[in-house]
Every structure is written in structure tokens, then in C-alpha cells.
XYZ file of C-alpha atoms in Angstrom:
194
model
C -0.070 0.029 0.056
C 2.867 2.257 1.126
C 4.282 1.812 -2.903
C 0.888 2.284 -4.478
C 0.310 5.449 -2.627
C 4.129 6.625 -3.501
C 3.736 5.663 -7.122
C 0.166 7.690 -7.300
C 2.096 10.622 -5.678
C 5.206 10.636 -7.904
C 3.555 9.242 -11.132
C 6.886 7.072 -11.252
C 6.865 3.102 -10.617
C 7.639 2.435 -6.935
C 8.411 -1.168 -5.978
C 6.056 -3.454 -8.025
C 3.455 -0.929 -8.520
C 3.059 1.165 -11.723
C 3.213 4.842 -11.868
C 0.239 6.477 -10.601
C -1.411 9.417 -12.508
C -4.373 11.920 -11.467
C -7.078 10.021 -10.006
C -5.048 6.691 -9.238
C -7.009 3.725 -7.764
C -5.646 1.115 -5.514
C -7.573 -1.860 -5.191
C -7.164 -4.084 -2.227
C -7.666 -7.766 -1.878
C -11.184 -8.329 -0.979
C -11.749 -8.855 2.978
C -8.183 -8.522 3.586
C -6.426 -6.662 6.419
C -3.324 -4.352 6.333
C -1.957 -4.331 9.671
C 0.746 -1.590 9.967
C 3.340 -1.729 12.873
C 5.366 1.738 12.203
C 5.205 5.384 11.047
C 6.257 5.836 7.362
C 6.903 9.614 7.668
C 6.560 11.736 10.946
C 3.352 10.956 12.536
C 1.704 8.779 9.540
C 2.039 5.164 8.755
C 1.663 5.921 5.176
C 2.923 8.370 2.739
C 1.149 11.769 2.640
C -1.728 11.970 0.011
C -0.636 14.583 -2.415
C -2.763 13.987 -5.269
C -6.272 12.167 -5.950
C -6.144 8.775 -4.709
C -9.093 6.485 -4.492
C -8.549 3.015 -2.201
C -11.079 0.378 -2.967
C -11.468 -1.927 0.044
C -13.821 -4.218 -1.238
C -14.345 -5.134 2.574
C -11.018 -4.644 3.677
C -9.095 -2.908 6.575
C -6.210 -0.810 7.334
C -5.309 -0.540 10.651
C -2.528 0.071 13.186
C -1.940 -3.446 14.353
C -4.315 -4.255 16.888
C -1.603 -6.274 18.874
C 0.127 -2.592 19.824
C -1.374 -1.135 22.892
C -2.316 2.362 22.582
C -0.460 4.381 23.894
C 2.107 2.126 24.806
C 3.061 0.916 21.397
C 4.423 3.020 18.647
C 1.894 5.814 17.978
C 0.835 6.983 14.276
C -2.239 8.011 12.438
C -3.127 5.937 9.247
C -3.267 8.928 6.681
C -2.500 12.504 6.104
C -3.903 14.344 3.221
C -2.161 17.465 2.272
C -3.046 20.645 0.037
C -3.815 19.128 -3.370
C -4.698 15.656 -2.194
C -7.756 13.980 -2.216
C -8.148 10.805 -0.602
C -11.532 8.625 -1.482
C -12.030 5.642 0.737
C -14.529 3.157 -0.595
C -15.692 0.092 1.233
C -12.393 0.207 3.668
C -12.403 0.389 7.233
C -9.586 2.526 8.885
C -9.096 1.520 12.529
C -6.790 1.708 15.666
C -4.760 4.811 14.944
C -3.065 6.133 18.030
C -1.708 9.636 18.763
C -1.792 10.387 22.527
C -0.643 14.179 21.534
C -1.927 14.754 18.079
C -5.093 14.979 15.958
C -6.772 12.783 13.545
C -5.663 9.394 14.670
C -7.434 7.908 11.597
C -7.070 10.761 8.848
C -5.743 14.263 9.375
C -6.539 16.694 6.455
C -4.696 20.006 6.383
C -5.822 21.448 3.005
C -6.994 18.093 1.190
C -10.281 16.788 0.448
C -11.473 13.569 2.340
C -14.203 11.478 0.704
C -15.867 8.407 2.560
C -18.120 5.937 0.489
C -19.422 2.966 2.386
C -16.322 3.450 4.645
C -15.895 2.912 8.028
C -13.591 4.916 10.662
C -13.332 3.206 13.900
C -11.440 2.756 17.055
C -9.202 5.303 16.711
C -7.898 7.596 19.529
C -6.160 11.096 19.620
C -4.981 12.893 22.542
C -6.033 16.015 20.829
C -8.869 16.708 18.495
C -10.711 14.302 15.942
C -10.262 10.837 17.243
C -11.487 9.259 13.881
C -10.816 12.484 11.469
C -9.674 15.923 11.987
C -10.083 18.555 9.418
C -8.211 21.717 9.541
C -8.734 23.107 5.943
C -10.442 21.213 3.026
C -13.569 19.487 2.674
C -15.069 16.273 4.000
C -17.734 14.283 2.200
C -19.173 11.118 3.734
C -21.723 9.063 2.186
C -23.197 5.744 3.550
C -20.484 5.306 6.067
C -19.904 4.843 9.618
C -17.881 6.798 12.286
C -17.698 4.632 15.436
C -16.013 4.028 18.672
C -13.514 6.602 18.201
C -11.658 8.879 21.329
C -10.498 12.283 21.499
C -8.791 14.169 24.346
C -10.224 17.297 22.935
C -12.843 17.935 20.437
C -14.653 15.777 17.915
C -14.437 11.941 19.006
C -15.595 11.322 15.521
C -14.839 14.020 13.456
C -13.541 17.384 14.353
C -13.637 20.370 11.897
C -11.523 23.385 12.958
C -9.929 26.233 11.231
C -11.458 27.434 7.903
C -12.333 24.294 5.744
C -14.521 24.297 2.835
C -17.164 21.751 2.619
C -18.651 19.504 5.093
C -21.339 16.937 4.269
C -22.158 13.958 6.263
C -25.080 12.166 4.316
C -26.594 8.700 5.278
C -23.504 8.129 7.681
C -23.748 6.791 11.341
C -21.897 8.412 14.091
C -21.938 6.310 17.103
C -20.236 5.671 20.344
C -17.488 8.271 19.841
C -16.290 9.952 23.364
C -14.542 13.265 23.584
C -14.361 16.448 25.852
C -16.875 17.873 23.824
C -18.545 16.956 20.599
C -18.496 13.135 20.536
C -19.761 12.582 17.299
C -18.826 15.727 15.354
C -17.433 19.204 16.740
C -17.665 21.762 14.181
C -15.376 24.651 15.359
C -14.744 26.295 11.858
C -16.386 28.317 9.329
C -17.274 25.158 7.434
C -20.242 25.233 5.139
C -22.040 22.194 6.577
């Protein structure tokens, strides 16, 4: 998965993955589990999302290895989307991210766009805002998805929106059993058009 994202970002082959392009699609083996055990860059398990990338999970999971305790084991989030990046998660679960002093243990977006389609963001823990998802600048579009069982030490156990983001659209999406200091399911602290 790391090589596929790097190939999409650089338009160059990486490892056994062909060069990606705008709108690269990564298809995971159906019902598979990708368990990550260490950070790849900074606080992230996977390369930054710098261009449009779609991950089609077909019922798969991308997770911080469930055998790692939080916060005792290595701490990292799963995805970070930066300016110009668009991460579309389709039929995939993102779980077990752990950051005792950061935001967005599942997905952190600062300038990018996150699209959830039949996706699940679950069981992530952040010491600051957005246990599941933290959106600072950019947009969030969630359709037919689930955000559950996430924990934040600040705002937005499931989803935290701060700063000056673009659009936030949550449609036919369940937010449940998320815990935070305020805004357990969703905390809107920015000026988003919701």
C-alpha cells in the first residue's frame, strides 16, 4: 500500500506498483487486513496523500496492528491528506490509529479533501481533536459510512472540523459511540459550509 500511494503521488513506478496518475485507484484484495506496525513519515503510517487517490477496499481493513497497545506501542495515524490531495476511501475500514498528543488518529486533513463512501472509521484514539478524523482546511464528504468508537482528548471524538475548511457533507452516515471532551460524534469549530 505504501508503494502504491508513493507511485500515485510521484507518477513514477515504486516497487512492483506501476506509475500512478491523477485519479489513481488502488484496489485491495477483498476482505483483507493491512496491519501497520510503524510510522512511515513523521506521525503517519502511510505516505502523505498529495494527489487524488482512491482506495477501494472491497471489505478490507487498514489498521494500526491491533496487537499494539495505545499509547504504549508505537504511535501513528493512518492517513494524512495535504493541500492538493484527495483521498477517497471506498468500502474500507480505517482503524486503531493512536496519537496521544496529536489530532486525527484515523485521518488528518490539512488542505486536502477526504471522501468516504461506504467506509468505516473506527476505534481510533487522539489526545487532541478528531479521534477518527480531523479536518483543518479542506473538505469532507461522507456517504453511507460509519464513524464509531473513536476517542479524542479534545473536540470531536468521531470528526473534528476546525480552522477554515471548505465543505462538510455527512449524508446517510452513522456517528455512534464516539467519545470526546466536547462534540462526541462531530465538533464544528471552524467556518465550514455544512
